[in-house]
CSV table of N, CA and C in Angstrom, one decimal:
chain,number,residue,atom,x,y,z
A,1,UNK,N,-11.2,-76.0,63.8
A,1,UNK,CA,-12.2,-75.9,62.7
A,1,UNK,C,-13.6,-75.6,63.0
A,2,UNK,N,-14.1,-75.1,61.8
A,2,UNK,CA,-15.4,-74.1,62.4
A,2,UNK,C,-16.3,-74.5,61.6
A,3,UNK,N,-16.8,-75.5,61.2
A,3,UNK,CA,-17.7,-76.5,60.7
A,3,UNK,C,-17.7,-77.7,60.5
A,4,UNK,N,-18.4,-78.1,59.8
A,4,UNK,CA,-18.7,-80.0,59.9
A,4,UNK,C,-17.7,-80.4,58.7
A,5,UNK,N,-17.0,-81.1,58.7
A,5,UNK,CA,-15.8,-81.5,57.6
A,5,UNK,C,-16.5,-83.4,56.8
A,6,UNK,N,-16.7,-83.1,55.5
A,6,UNK,CA,-16.9,-84.5,54.9
A,6,UNK,C,-15.4,-85.4,55.2
A,7,UNK,N,-15.8,-86.5,55.0
A,7,UNK,CA,-14.7,-87.5,54.8
A,7,UNK,C,-14.9,-88.7,53.8
A,8,UNK,N,-14.0,-89.0,52.8
A,8,UNK,CA,-14.6,-90.2,52.0
A,8,UNK,C,-14.3,-91.2,52.7
A,9,UNK,N,-14.9,-92.6,51.9
A,9,UNK,CA,-14.8,-93.9,52.5
A,9,UNK,C,-13.9,-94.5,52.7
A,10,UNK,N,-12.8,-94.1,51.8
A,10,UNK,CA,-11.1,-94.8,52.1
A,10,UNK,C,-10.3,-94.2,53.2
A,11,UNK,N,-10.6,-93.2,53.0
A,11,UNK,CA,-10.0,-92.6,54.3
A,11,UNK,C,-10.8,-92.5,55.6
A,12,UNK,N,-12.1,-92.7,55.9
A,12,UNK,CA,-12.4,-93.4,56.8
A,12,UNK,C,-12.1,-94.9,57.1
A,13,UNK,N,-11.7,-95.7,56.5
A,13,UNK,CA,-11.4,-97.1,56.7
A,13,UNK,C,-9.7,-97.2,57.6
A,14,UNK,N,-9.4,-96.2,56.5
A,14,UNK,CA,-7.6,-95.8,57.2
A,14,UNK,C,-7.9,-95.5,58.5
A,15,UNK,N,-9.0,-94.4,59.1
A,15,UNK,CA,-9.1,-94.2,60.5
A,15,UNK,C,-9.5,-95.4,61.3
A,16,UNK,N,-10.5,-96.0,60.8
A,16,UNK,CA,-10.8,-96.9,61.4
A,16,UNK,C,-9.7,-98.4,61.9
A,17,UNK,N,-9.0,-98.5,60.7
A,17,UNK,CA,-7.6,-99.3,61.1
A,17,UNK,C,-6.6,-98.7,62.0
A,18,UNK,N,-6.3,-97.3,62.4
A,18,UNK,CA,-5.8,-97.0,63.2
A,18,UNK,C,-6.2,-96.4,64.6
A,19,UNK,N,-7.4,-96.9,64.4
A,19,UNK,CA,-8.3,-96.9,65.7
A,19,UNK,C,-8.3,-95.1,66.0
A,20,UNK,N,-8.5,-94.5,65.1
A,20,UNK,CA,-8.6,-92.9,65.4
A,20,UNK,C,-9.8,-92.3,65.1
A,21,UNK,N,-11.0,-93.1,65.4
A,21,UNK,CA,-12.1,-92.2,65.1
A,21,UNK,C,-13.2,-93.0,65.8
A,22,UNK,N,-14.6,-92.7,66.2
A,22,UNK,CA,-15.2,-92.8,66.8
A,22,UNK,C,-16.7,-93.1,65.4
A,23,UNK,N,-16.9,-94.3,65.3
A,23,UNK,CA,-18.0,-94.1,64.1
A,23,UNK,C,-19.2,-94.2,64.4
A,24,UNK,N,-20.3,-93.3,64.1
A,24,UNK,CA,-21.7,-93.4,64.6
A,24,UNK,C,-22.5,-93.7,63.2
A,25,UNK,N,-23.4,-94.7,63.5
A,25,UNK,CA,-24.3,-94.9,62.4
A,25,UNK,C,-25.7,-94.4,62.9
A,26,UNK,N,-26.2,-93.1,62.1
A,26,UNK,CA,-27.3,-92.9,62.8
A,26,UNK,C,-28.5,-93.4,62.0
A,27,UNK,N,-28.5,-94.2,61.4
A,27,UNK,CA,-29.8,-95.1,60.5
A,27,UNK,C,-30.8,-95.6,61.8
A,28,UNK,N,-31.7,-96.4,61.2
A,28,UNK,CA,-32.8,-97.2,61.9
A,28,UNK,C,-32.1,-98.4,62.2
A,29,UNK,N,-32.5,-99.1,63.1
A,29,UNK,CA,-32.0,-100.7,63.3
A,29,UNK,C,-32.0,-101.6,62.5
A,30,UNK,N,-33.4,-101.2,61.9
A,30,UNK,CA,-33.5,-102.2,60.6
A,30,UNK,C,-32.7,-101.9,59.4
A,31,UNK,N,-32.5,-100.8,59.3
A,31,UNK,CA,-31.2,-100.3,58.0
A,31,UNK,C,-29.6,-100.9,58.5
A,32,UNK,N,-29.5,-100.5,59.7
A,32,UNK,CA,-28.0,-100.9,60.1
A,32,UNK,C,-28.1,-102.6,59.9
A,33,UNK,N,-29.3,-103.7,60.4
A,33,UNK,CA,-29.2,-104.8,59.9
A,33,UNK,C,-28.8,-105.5,59.1
A,34,UNK,N,-29.4,-104.7,57.9
A,34,UNK,CA,-29.0,-105.1,56.4
A,34,UNK,C,-27.8,-105.0,56.5
A,35,UNK,N,-27.1,-103.9,56.7
A,35,UNK,CA,-25.8,-103.8,56.1
A,35,UNK,C,-25.2,-102.5,56.9
A,36,UNK,N,-24.0,-102.7,57.5
A,36,UNK,CA,-23.0,-101.7,58.3
A,36,UNK,C,-21.8,-102.1,58.2
A,37,UNK,N,-21.2,-101.4,58.9
A,37,UNK,CA,-19.6,-101.0,59.2
A,37,UNK,C,-19.3,-101.4,60.3
A,38,UNK,N,-18.7,-102.4,60.3
A,38,UNK,CA,-18.5,-103.2,61.5
A,38,UNK,C,-18.0,-102.4,62.7
A,39,UNK,N,-17.2,-101.4,62.7
A,39,UNK,CA,-16.7,-100.6,64.0
A,39,UNK,C,-17.7,-99.6,64.3
A,40,UNK,N,-18.8,-99.5,63.6
A,40,UNK,CA,-20.0,-98.4,63.8
A,40,UNK,C,-20.7,-98.6,65.1
A,41,UNK,N,-21.3,-97.6,65.8
A,41,UNK,CA,-21.9,-97.6,67.3
A,41,UNK,C,-23.5,-97.6,66.4
A,42,UNK,N,-24.1,-98.0,66.5
A,42,UNK,CA,-25.7,-97.9,66.1
A,42,UNK,C,-26.5,-96.6,67.3
A,43,UNK,N,-26.4,-95.3,66.7
A,43,UNK,CA,-27.6,-94.6,67.5
A,43,UNK,C,-28.1,-93.6,66.3
A,44,UNK,N,-29.6,-94.4,66.2
A,44,UNK,CA,-30.6,-93.6,65.3
A,44,UNK,C,-30.5,-92.0,65.7
A,45,UNK,N,-30.4,-91.7,64.7
A,45,UNK,CA,-31.0,-89.9,64.5
A,45,UNK,C,-32.0,-89.4,65.6
A,46,UNK,N,-33.2,-90.5,65.3
A,46,UNK,CA,-34.4,-90.4,65.9
A,46,UNK,C,-34.4,-90.3,67.5
A,47,UNK,N,-33.4,-90.8,67.5
A,47,UNK,CA,-33.1,-90.7,68.9
A,47,UNK,C,-31.5,-90.0,69.6
A,48,UNK,N,-30.9,-89.4,68.7
A,48,UNK,CA,-29.7,-89.0,68.8
A,48,UNK,C,-30.0,-87.5,69.5
A,49,UNK,N,-29.1,-87.4,70.8
A,49,UNK,CA,-29.3,-86.0,71.5
A,49,UNK,C,-29.3,-86.7,73.0
A,50,UNK,N,-30.2,-85.7,73.4
A,50,UNK,CA,-30.0,-85.7,75.0
A,50,UNK,C,-29.1,-86.1,75.6
A,51,UNK,N,-28.9,-86.8,76.6
A,51,UNK,CA,-27.7,-86.8,77.6
A,51,UNK,C,-26.6,-88.1,76.9
A,52,UNK,N,-27.9,-88.9,75.9
A,52,UNK,CA,-27.1,-90.2,75.4
A,52,UNK,C,-26.0,-90.2,74.5
A,53,UNK,N,-25.2,-88.9,74.4
A,53,UNK,CA,-24.2,-88.7,73.6
A,53,UNK,C,-22.9,-89.5,74.1
A,54,UNK,N,-22.2,-89.9,72.8
A,54,UNK,CA,-21.0,-90.7,73.3
A,54,UNK,C,-19.8,-89.8,73.6
A,55,UNK,N,-18.8,-90.5,74.4
A,55,UNK,CA,-17.7,-89.7,74.8
A,55,UNK,C,-16.5,-89.9,73.6
A,56,UNK,N,-16.0,-89.1,73.0
A,56,UNK,CA,-15.3,-89.5,71.8
A,56,UNK,C,-14.0,-89.7,72.1
A,57,UNK,N,-13.5,-89.4,73.5
A,57,UNK,CA,-12.6,-89.8,74.0
A,57,UNK,C,-11.0,-88.9,73.0
A,58,UNK,N,-11.3,-88.2,72.7
A,58,UNK,CA,-10.4,-87.6,71.7
A,58,UNK,C,-10.0,-87.8,70.4
A,59,UNK,N,-10.9,-89.1,69.9
A,59,UNK,CA,-10.9,-89.3,68.6
A,59,UNK,C,-12.1,-88.4,67.4
A,60,UNK,N,-11.6,-88.6,66.3
A,60,UNK,CA,-12.6,-87.7,65.6
A,60,UNK,C,-13.6,-88.9,65.6
A,61,UNK,N,-15.2,-88.1,65.2
A,61,UNK,CA,-16.0,-88.3,65.0
A,61,UNK,C,-16.8,-88.5,63.9
A,62,UNK,N,-17.0,-89.5,63.2
A,62,UNK,CA,-17.7,-89.8,61.7
A,62,UNK,C,-19.0,-89.9,62.2
A,63,UNK,N,-19.7,-89.5,61.1
A,63,UNK,CA,-21.4,-90.2,61.2
A,63,UNK,C,-21.7,-90.7,60.0
A,64,UNK,N,-22.6,-91.8,60.1
A,64,UNK,CA,-22.8,-92.5,58.7
A,64,UNK,C,-24.2,-92.5,58.7
A,65,UNK,N,-24.9,-92.4,57.2
A,65,UNK,CA,-26.3,-93.1,57.1
A,65,UNK,C,-26.3,-93.4,55.9
A,66,UNK,N,-27.6,-93.8,55.3
A,66,UNK,CA,-27.8,-94.4,54.0
A,66,UNK,C,-27.0,-93.2,52.8
A,67,UNK,N,-27.2,-92.2,52.9
A,67,UNK,CA,-26.5,-91.5,51.6
A,67,UNK,C,-25.6,-90.6,52.2
A,68,UNK,N,-26.1,-89.8,53.3
A,68,UNK,CA,-25.0,-88.6,53.9
A,68,UNK,C,-26.0,-87.5,54.6
A,69,UNK,N,-27.6,-87.4,54.4
A,69,UNK,CA,-28.1,-86.6,54.6
A,69,UNK,C,-28.4,-86.5,56.2
A,70,UNK,N,-29.0,-87.5,56.4
A,70,UNK,CA,-29.2,-87.9,58.3
A,70,UNK,C,-28.0,-87.7,58.6
A,71,UNK,N,-27.0,-88.0,58.6
A,71,UNK,CA,-25.8,-87.9,59.1
A,71,UNK,C,-25.0,-86.5,58.8
A,72,UNK,N,-25.7,-86.0,58.0
A,72,UNK,CA,-24.8,-84.4,58.1
A,72,UNK,C,-26.1,-83.6,59.2
A,73,UNK,N,-26.8,-83.7,59.3
A,73,UNK,CA,-27.7,-83.2,60.1
A,73,UNK,C,-27.2,-83.6,61.6
A,74,UNK,N,-27.2,-84.9,61.8
A,74,UNK,CA,-26.6,-85.5,63.0
A,74,UNK,C,-25.3,-85.4,63.3
A,75,UNK,N,-24.4,-84.7,62.4
A,75,UNK,CA,-22.8,-83.9,62.4
A,75,UNK,C,-23.2,-82.7,62.6
A,76,UNK,N,-24.3,-81.9,62.1
A,76,UNK,CA,-24.1,-80.4,63.1
A,76,UNK,C,-24.8,-80.5,64.3
A,77,UNK,N,-25.5,-81.2,64.3
A,77,UNK,CA,-26.0,-81.1,65.7
A,77,UNK,C,-24.6,-81.5,67.1
A,78,UNK,N,-23.9,-82.6,67.0
A,78,UNK,CA,-22.9,-83.0,67.4
A,78,UNK,C,-21.8,-81.9,67.5
A,79,UNK,N,-21.6,-81.3,66.5
A,79,UNK,CA,-20.7,-79.9,66.6
A,79,UNK,C,-21.5,-78.8,67.1
A,80,UNK,N,-22.5,-78.5,67.3
A,80,UNK,CA,-22.9,-77.5,67.9
A,80,UNK,C,-23.2,-77.9,69.2
A,81,UNK,N,-22.9,-79.0,69.6
A,81,UNK,CA,-22.6,-79.8,71.1
A,81,UNK,C,-21.0,-79.3,71.5
A,82,UNK,N,-20.2,-79.1,70.8
A,82,UNK,CA,-19.0,-78.4,71.1
A,82,UNK,C,-18.1,-80.0,70.9
A,83,UNK,N,-18.7,-80.6,70.2
A,83,UNK,CA,-17.6,-81.5,69.8
A,83,UNK,C,-17.0,-81.1,68.5
A,84,UNK,N,-15.5,-81.8,68.7
A,84,UNK,CA,-14.4,-81.2,67.6
A,84,UNK,C,-14.3,-82.5,66.8
A,85,UNK,N,-13.6,-81.9,65.4
A,85,UNK,CA,-13.3,-83.0,64.7
A,85,UNK,C,-14.7,-83.9,64.4
A,86,UNK,N,-15.6,-83.3,63.9
A,86,UNK,CA,-16.6,-84.1,63.2
A,86,UNK,C,-16.4,-84.0,61.7
A,87,UNK,N,-17.1,-85.3,61.2
A,87,UNK,CA,-17.2,-85.5,59.8
A,87,UNK,C,-18.1,-86.2,59.4
A,88,UNK,N,-19.1,-86.0,58.6
A,88,UNK,CA,-19.7,-86.2,57.7
A,88,UNK,C,-19.1,-87.7,56.9
A,89,UNK,N,-19.9,-88.6,56.5
A,89,UNK,CA,-19.0,-89.6,55.5
A,89,UNK,C,-19.8,-89.7,54.2
A,90,UNK,N,-19.1,-89.1,53.5
A,90,UNK,CA,-19.3,-88.5,52.0
A,90,UNK,C,-20.2,-89.8,51.3
A,91,UNK,N,-21.4,-89.7,51.0
A,91,UNK,CA,-21.8,-90.7,50.2
A,91,UNK,C,-22.7,-92.0,51.3
A,92,UNK,N,-22.6,-91.4,52.5
A,92,UNK,CA,-23.0,-92.6,53.2
A,92,UNK,C,-22.7,-94.3,53.0
A,93,UNK,N,-23.7,-95.1,53.6
A,93,UNK,CA,-23.1,-96.4,53.4
A,93,UNK,C,-23.1,-96.7,51.8
A,94,UNK,N,-23.6,-95.9,50.8
A,94,UNK,CA,-24.0,-95.9,49.4
A,94,UNK,C,-22.4,-95.9,49.1
A,95,UNK,N,-21.6,-94.9,49.8
A,95,UNK,CA,-20.3,-94.3,49.3
A,95,UNK,C,-19.3,-95.4,49.6
A,96,UNK,N,-19.5,-96.0,50.7
A,96,UNK,CA,-18.7,-96.8,51.3
A,96,UNK,C,-18.7,-98.2,50.5
A,97,UNK,N,-20.1,-98.6,50.3
A,97,UNK,CA,-20.0,-99.8,49.5
A,97,UNK,C,-19.7,-99.8,48.2
A,98,UNK,N,-20.1,-98.3,47.2
A,98,UNK,CA,-19.4,-98.2,45.9
A,98,UNK,C,-17.9,-98.1,46.0
A,99,UNK,N,-17.4,-98.0,47.3
A,99,UNK,CA,-15.7,-98.0,47.3
A,99,UNK,C,-15.5,-99.4,47.7
A,100,UNK,N,-16.2,-100.3,47.5
A,100,UNK,CA,-15.8,-101.6,47.4
A,100,UNK,C,-14.9,-102.2,49.0
A,101,UNK,N,-15.7,-101.4,50.3
A,101,UNK,CA,-15.2,-102.0,51.4
A,101,UNK,C,-16.2,-102.7,51.9
A,102,UNK,N,-15.7,-103.5,52.9
A,102,UNK,CA,-16.6,-104.6,53.7
A,102,UNK,C,-17.7,-104.3,54.6
A,103,UNK,N,-18.7,-104.5,54.3
A,103,UNK,CA,-19.9,-104.7,55.1
A,103,UNK,C,-20.5,-105.6,56.0
A,104,UNK,N,-20.5,-105.4,57.5
A,104,UNK,CA,-21.4,-106.3,57.7
A,104,UNK,C,-22.8,-106.3,58.1
A,105,UNK,N,-23.3,-107.3,58.7
A,105,UNK,CA,-24.6,-107.8,58.7
A,105,UNK,C,-25.3,-108.4,60.2
A,106,UNK,N,-26.6,-108.4,60.6
A,106,UNK,CA,-26.5,-109.1,61.6
A,106,UNK,C,-27.0,-110.4,61.4
A,107,UNK,N,-27.1,-111.2,62.4
A,107,UNK,CA,-27.0,-112.9,61.9
A,107,UNK,C,-28.4,-113.3,61.3
A,108,UNK,N,-29.4,-112.5,61.8
A,108,UNK,CA,-30.6,-112.7,61.4
A,108,UNK,C,-31.3,-112.1,60.1
A,109,UNK,N,-30.3,-111.5,59.5
A,109,UNK,CA,-30.5,-111.0,57.9
A,109,UNK,C,-29.7,-111.5,57.2
A,110,UNK,N,-28.9,-112.7,57.3
A,110,UNK,CA,-27.7,-113.0,56.7
A,110,UNK,C,-28.5,-114.0,55.6
A,111,UNK,N,-28.3,-113.9,54.7
A,111,UNK,CA,-28.9,-114.7,53.4
A,111,UNK,C,-28.3,-115.0,52.3
A,112,UNK,N,-26.6,-114.8,52.4
A,112,UNK,CA,-25.8,-114.9,51.1
A,112,UNK,C,-25.7,-113.7,50.8
A,113,UNK,N,-24.7,-113.3,49.9
A,113,UNK,CA,-24.2,-112.4,49.3
A,113,UNK,C,-23.6,-111.4,50.2
A,114,UNK,N,-23.4,-110.0,50.0
A,114,UNK,CA,-22.8,-109.2,50.8
A,114,UNK,C,-23.7,-108.7,51.4
A,115,UNK,N,-25.1,-108.6,50.9
A,115,UNK,CA,-26.0,-108.0,52.1
A,115,UNK,C,-26.0,-106.8,52.1
A,116,UNK,N,-25.5,-106.1,51.3
A,116,UNK,CA,-25.5,-104.5,51.2
A,116,UNK,C,-26.4,-104.0,50.5
A,117,UNK,N,-26.6,-102.4,50.3
A,117,UNK,CA,-27.8,-101.8,49.8
A,117,UNK,C,-28.0,-102.1,48.8
A,118,UNK,N,-27.0,-102.4,47.4
A,118,UNK,CA,-27.1,-102.3,46.4
A,118,UNK,C,-27.7,-104.1,46.0
A,119,UNK,N,-27.7,-105.1,46.9
A,119,UNK,CA,-27.9,-106.1,46.8
A,119,UNK,C,-29.5,-106.7,46.0
A,120,UNK,N,-30.1,-105.5,47.0
A,120,UNK,CA,-31.6,-105.8,46.9
A,120,UNK,C,-31.7,-105.3,45.0
A,121,UNK,N,-31.3,-104.7,44.6
A,121,UNK,CA,-31.5,-104.2,43.4
A,121,UNK,C,-30.9,-105.4,42.4
A,122,UNK,N,-30.0,-106.0,42.6
A,122,UNK,CA,-29.1,-106.9,41.8
A,122,UNK,C,-30.0,-108.6,41.8
A,123,UNK,N,-30.9,-108.7,42.7
A,123,UNK,CA,-32.0,-109.9,43.0
A,123,UNK,C,-32.4,-110.2,41.8
A,124,UNK,N,-32.5,-111.6,41.2
A,124,UNK,CA,-33.5,-111.9,39.7
A,124,UNK,C,-34.6,-111.6,40.7
A,125,UNK,N,-35.7,-111.4,39.3
A,125,UNK,CA,-36.7,-111.6,39.3
A,125,UNK,C,-37.8,-110.5,39.9
């Protein structure tokens, strides 16, 4: 592999089910608390780098953010550090939710509904 590739939400969901991927969420903690993929490890882009990089253990590494922009930057950083099989999640959390896949939220943000990105636009009033 010579560049970072993209992975769609449904394929990523399959990889998660097969325990074949390390999924890193590079959003900030407040974004992650509102809606996240349960299997994701939170590692904000603002803190990604240095010596805290995770060990992929031979698995694919997929990076997710809100829309795919920050995760693309993070994926490039990991690829430059010689991580193999690095993928940017196409469409980020928006793509995940538009595919109808399950999101989790932190307990302190639970307020009914699915707590997803789009829920803030669907609230009355």
